[in-house]
Short mmCIF file of N, CA and C and ligand atoms in Angstrom, two decimals:
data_model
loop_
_atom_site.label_atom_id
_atom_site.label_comp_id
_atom_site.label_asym_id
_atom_site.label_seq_id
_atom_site.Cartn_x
_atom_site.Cartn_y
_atom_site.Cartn_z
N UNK A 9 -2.29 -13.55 -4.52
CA UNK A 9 -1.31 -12.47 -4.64
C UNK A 9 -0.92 -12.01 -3.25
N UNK A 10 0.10 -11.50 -3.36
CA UNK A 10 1.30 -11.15 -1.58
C UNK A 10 1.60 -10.14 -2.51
N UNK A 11 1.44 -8.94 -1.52
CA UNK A 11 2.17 -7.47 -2.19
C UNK A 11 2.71 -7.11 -0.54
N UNK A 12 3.87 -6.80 -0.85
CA UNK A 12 4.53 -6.04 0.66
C UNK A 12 5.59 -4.87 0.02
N UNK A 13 5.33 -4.05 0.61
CA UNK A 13 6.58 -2.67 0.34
C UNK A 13 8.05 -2.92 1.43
N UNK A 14 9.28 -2.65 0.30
CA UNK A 14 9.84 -2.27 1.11
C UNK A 14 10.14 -1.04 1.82
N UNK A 15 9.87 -0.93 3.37
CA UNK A 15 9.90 0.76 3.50
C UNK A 15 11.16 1.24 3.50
N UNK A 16 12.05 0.64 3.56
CA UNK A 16 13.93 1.20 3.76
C UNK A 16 13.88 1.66 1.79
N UNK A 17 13.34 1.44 1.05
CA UNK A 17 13.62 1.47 -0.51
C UNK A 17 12.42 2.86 -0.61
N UNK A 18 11.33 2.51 -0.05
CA UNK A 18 10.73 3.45 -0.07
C UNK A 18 10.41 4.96 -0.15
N UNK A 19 10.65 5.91 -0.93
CA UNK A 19 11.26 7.45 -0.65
C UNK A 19 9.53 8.34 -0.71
N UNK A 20 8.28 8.23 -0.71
CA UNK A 20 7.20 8.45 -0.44
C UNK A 20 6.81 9.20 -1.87
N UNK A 21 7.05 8.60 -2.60
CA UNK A 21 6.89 9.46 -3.98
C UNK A 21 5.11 9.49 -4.09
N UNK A 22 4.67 8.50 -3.22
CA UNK A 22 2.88 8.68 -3.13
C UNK A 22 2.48 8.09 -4.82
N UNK A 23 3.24 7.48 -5.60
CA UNK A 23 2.96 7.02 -7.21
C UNK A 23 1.47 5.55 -6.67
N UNK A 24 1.93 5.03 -5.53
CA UNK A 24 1.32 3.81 -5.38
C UNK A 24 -0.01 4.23 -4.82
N UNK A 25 -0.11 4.90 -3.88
CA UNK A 25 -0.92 5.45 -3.00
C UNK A 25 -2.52 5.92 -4.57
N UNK A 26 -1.68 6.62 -4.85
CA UNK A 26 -2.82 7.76 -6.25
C UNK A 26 -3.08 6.59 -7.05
N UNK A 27 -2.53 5.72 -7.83
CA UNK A 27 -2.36 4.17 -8.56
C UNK A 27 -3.45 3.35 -8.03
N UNK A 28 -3.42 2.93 -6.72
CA UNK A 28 -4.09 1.91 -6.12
C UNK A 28 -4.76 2.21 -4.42
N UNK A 29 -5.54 3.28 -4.67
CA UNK A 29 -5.58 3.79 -3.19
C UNK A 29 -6.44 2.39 -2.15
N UNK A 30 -7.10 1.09 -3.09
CA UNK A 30 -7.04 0.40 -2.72
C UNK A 30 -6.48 -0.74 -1.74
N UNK A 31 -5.10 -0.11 -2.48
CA UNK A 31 -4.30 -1.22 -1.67
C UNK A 31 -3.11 -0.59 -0.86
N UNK A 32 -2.60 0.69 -1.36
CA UNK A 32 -1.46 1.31 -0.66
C UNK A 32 -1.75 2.43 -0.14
N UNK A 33 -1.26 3.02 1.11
CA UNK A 33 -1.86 4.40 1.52
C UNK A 33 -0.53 4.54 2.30
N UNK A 34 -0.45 5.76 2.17
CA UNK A 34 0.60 6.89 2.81
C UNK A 34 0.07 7.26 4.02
N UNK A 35 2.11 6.75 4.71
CA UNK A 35 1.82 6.47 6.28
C UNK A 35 1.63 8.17 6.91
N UNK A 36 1.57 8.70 8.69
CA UNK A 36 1.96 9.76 8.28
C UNK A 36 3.47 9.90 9.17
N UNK A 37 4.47 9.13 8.70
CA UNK A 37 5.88 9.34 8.53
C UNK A 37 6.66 9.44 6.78
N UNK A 38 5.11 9.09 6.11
CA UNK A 38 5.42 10.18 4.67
C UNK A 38 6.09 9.00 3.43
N UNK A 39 5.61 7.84 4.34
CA UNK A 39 6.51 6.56 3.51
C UNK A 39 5.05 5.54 3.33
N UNK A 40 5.25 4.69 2.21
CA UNK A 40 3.98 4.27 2.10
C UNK A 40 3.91 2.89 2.52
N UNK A 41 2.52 2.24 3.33
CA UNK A 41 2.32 0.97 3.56
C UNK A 41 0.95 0.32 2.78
N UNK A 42 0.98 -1.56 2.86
CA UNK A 42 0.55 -2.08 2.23
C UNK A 42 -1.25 -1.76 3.31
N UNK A 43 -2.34 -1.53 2.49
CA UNK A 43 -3.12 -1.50 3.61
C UNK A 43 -4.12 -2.93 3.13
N UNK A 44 -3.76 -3.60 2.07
CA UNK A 44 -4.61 -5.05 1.34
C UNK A 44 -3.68 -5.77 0.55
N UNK A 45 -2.67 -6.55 1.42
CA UNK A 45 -1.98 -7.21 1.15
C UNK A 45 -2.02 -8.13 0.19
N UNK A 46 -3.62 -8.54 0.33
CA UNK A 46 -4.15 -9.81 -0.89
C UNK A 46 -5.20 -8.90 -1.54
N UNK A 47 -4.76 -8.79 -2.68
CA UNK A 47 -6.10 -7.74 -3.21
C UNK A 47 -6.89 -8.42 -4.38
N UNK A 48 -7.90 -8.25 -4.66
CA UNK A 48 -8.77 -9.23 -5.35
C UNK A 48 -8.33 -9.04 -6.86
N UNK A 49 -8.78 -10.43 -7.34
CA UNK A 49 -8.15 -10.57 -8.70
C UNK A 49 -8.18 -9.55 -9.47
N UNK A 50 -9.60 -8.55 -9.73
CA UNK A 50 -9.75 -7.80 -10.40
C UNK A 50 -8.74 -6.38 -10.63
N UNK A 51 -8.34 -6.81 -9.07
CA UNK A 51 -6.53 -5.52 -9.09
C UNK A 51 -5.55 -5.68 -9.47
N UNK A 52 -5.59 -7.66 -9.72
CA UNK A 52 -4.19 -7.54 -9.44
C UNK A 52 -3.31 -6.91 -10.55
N UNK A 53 -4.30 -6.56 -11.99
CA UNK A 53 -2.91 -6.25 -13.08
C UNK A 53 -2.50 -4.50 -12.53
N UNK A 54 -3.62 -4.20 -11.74
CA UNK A 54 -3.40 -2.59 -11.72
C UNK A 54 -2.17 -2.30 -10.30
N UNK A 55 -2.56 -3.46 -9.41
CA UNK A 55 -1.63 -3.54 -8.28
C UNK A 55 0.16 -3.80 -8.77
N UNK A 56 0.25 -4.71 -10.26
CA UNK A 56 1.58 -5.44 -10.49
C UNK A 56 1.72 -3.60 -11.58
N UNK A 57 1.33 -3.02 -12.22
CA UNK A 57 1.61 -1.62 -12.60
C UNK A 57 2.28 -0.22 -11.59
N UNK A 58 1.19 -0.60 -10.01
CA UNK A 58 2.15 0.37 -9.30
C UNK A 58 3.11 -0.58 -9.21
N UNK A 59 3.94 -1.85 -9.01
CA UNK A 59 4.81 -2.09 -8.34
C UNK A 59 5.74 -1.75 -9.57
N UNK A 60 5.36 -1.49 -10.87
CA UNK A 60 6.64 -1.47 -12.13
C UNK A 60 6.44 0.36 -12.01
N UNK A 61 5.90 0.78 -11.68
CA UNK A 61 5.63 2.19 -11.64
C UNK A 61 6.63 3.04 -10.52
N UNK A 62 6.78 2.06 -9.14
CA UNK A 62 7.41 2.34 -8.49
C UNK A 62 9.21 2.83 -8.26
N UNK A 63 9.54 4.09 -8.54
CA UNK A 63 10.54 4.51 -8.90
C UNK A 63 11.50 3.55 -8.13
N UNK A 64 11.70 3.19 -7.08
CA UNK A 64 12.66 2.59 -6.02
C UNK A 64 12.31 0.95 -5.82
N UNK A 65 11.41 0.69 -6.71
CA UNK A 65 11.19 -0.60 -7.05
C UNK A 65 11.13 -1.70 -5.99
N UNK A 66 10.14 -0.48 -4.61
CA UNK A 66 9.99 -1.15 -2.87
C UNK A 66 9.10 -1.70 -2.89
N UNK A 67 8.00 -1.81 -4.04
CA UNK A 67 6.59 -2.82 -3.90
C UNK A 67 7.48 -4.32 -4.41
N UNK A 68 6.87 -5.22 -3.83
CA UNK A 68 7.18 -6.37 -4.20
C UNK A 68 5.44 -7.42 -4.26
N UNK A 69 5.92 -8.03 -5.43
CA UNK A 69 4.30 -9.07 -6.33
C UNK A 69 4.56 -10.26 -6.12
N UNK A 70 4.01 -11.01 -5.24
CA UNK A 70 4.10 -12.46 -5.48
C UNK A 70 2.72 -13.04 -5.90
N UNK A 71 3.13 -14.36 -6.65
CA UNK A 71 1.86 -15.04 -7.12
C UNK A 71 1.34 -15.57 -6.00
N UNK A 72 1.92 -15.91 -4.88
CA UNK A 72 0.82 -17.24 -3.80
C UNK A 72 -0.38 -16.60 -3.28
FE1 F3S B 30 7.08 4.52 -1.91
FE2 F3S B 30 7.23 3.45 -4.27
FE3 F3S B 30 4.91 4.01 -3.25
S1 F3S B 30 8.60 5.00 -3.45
S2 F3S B 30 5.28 5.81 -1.98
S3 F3S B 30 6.36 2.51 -2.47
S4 F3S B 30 5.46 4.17 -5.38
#
């Protein structure tokens, strides 16, 4: 799994951050970054939930 945010789509709604504090954390310019880009299997359905959760739809899920 490849998870990257887009930060230009990004508006800091913090949904991902509270969701997966695992993998996303709020920068402090108030916009959120990826901090476990490859996150272990056991996340990944909770990691692909923030990205459908994500109002501005800036997380992006790849399978590789
Ligand atoms: Fe930003 Fe979406 Fe997270 S708007 S703070 S990437 S849920």
């Amino acid at each position: 799994m490849n998870v990257v945010i887009d930060r230009d789509l990004c508006i800091g709604c913090g949904i991902c951050e509270q969701s997966c504090p695992e993998t996303f954390r709020m920068g402090e310019d108030g916009l959120a970054y990826v901090i476990e880009s490859d996150p272990p299997v056991e996340e990944y359905s909770d990691v692909q939930g923030c990205a459908e959760m994500c109002p501005t739809a800036a997380i992006a899920v790849t399978a590789e």
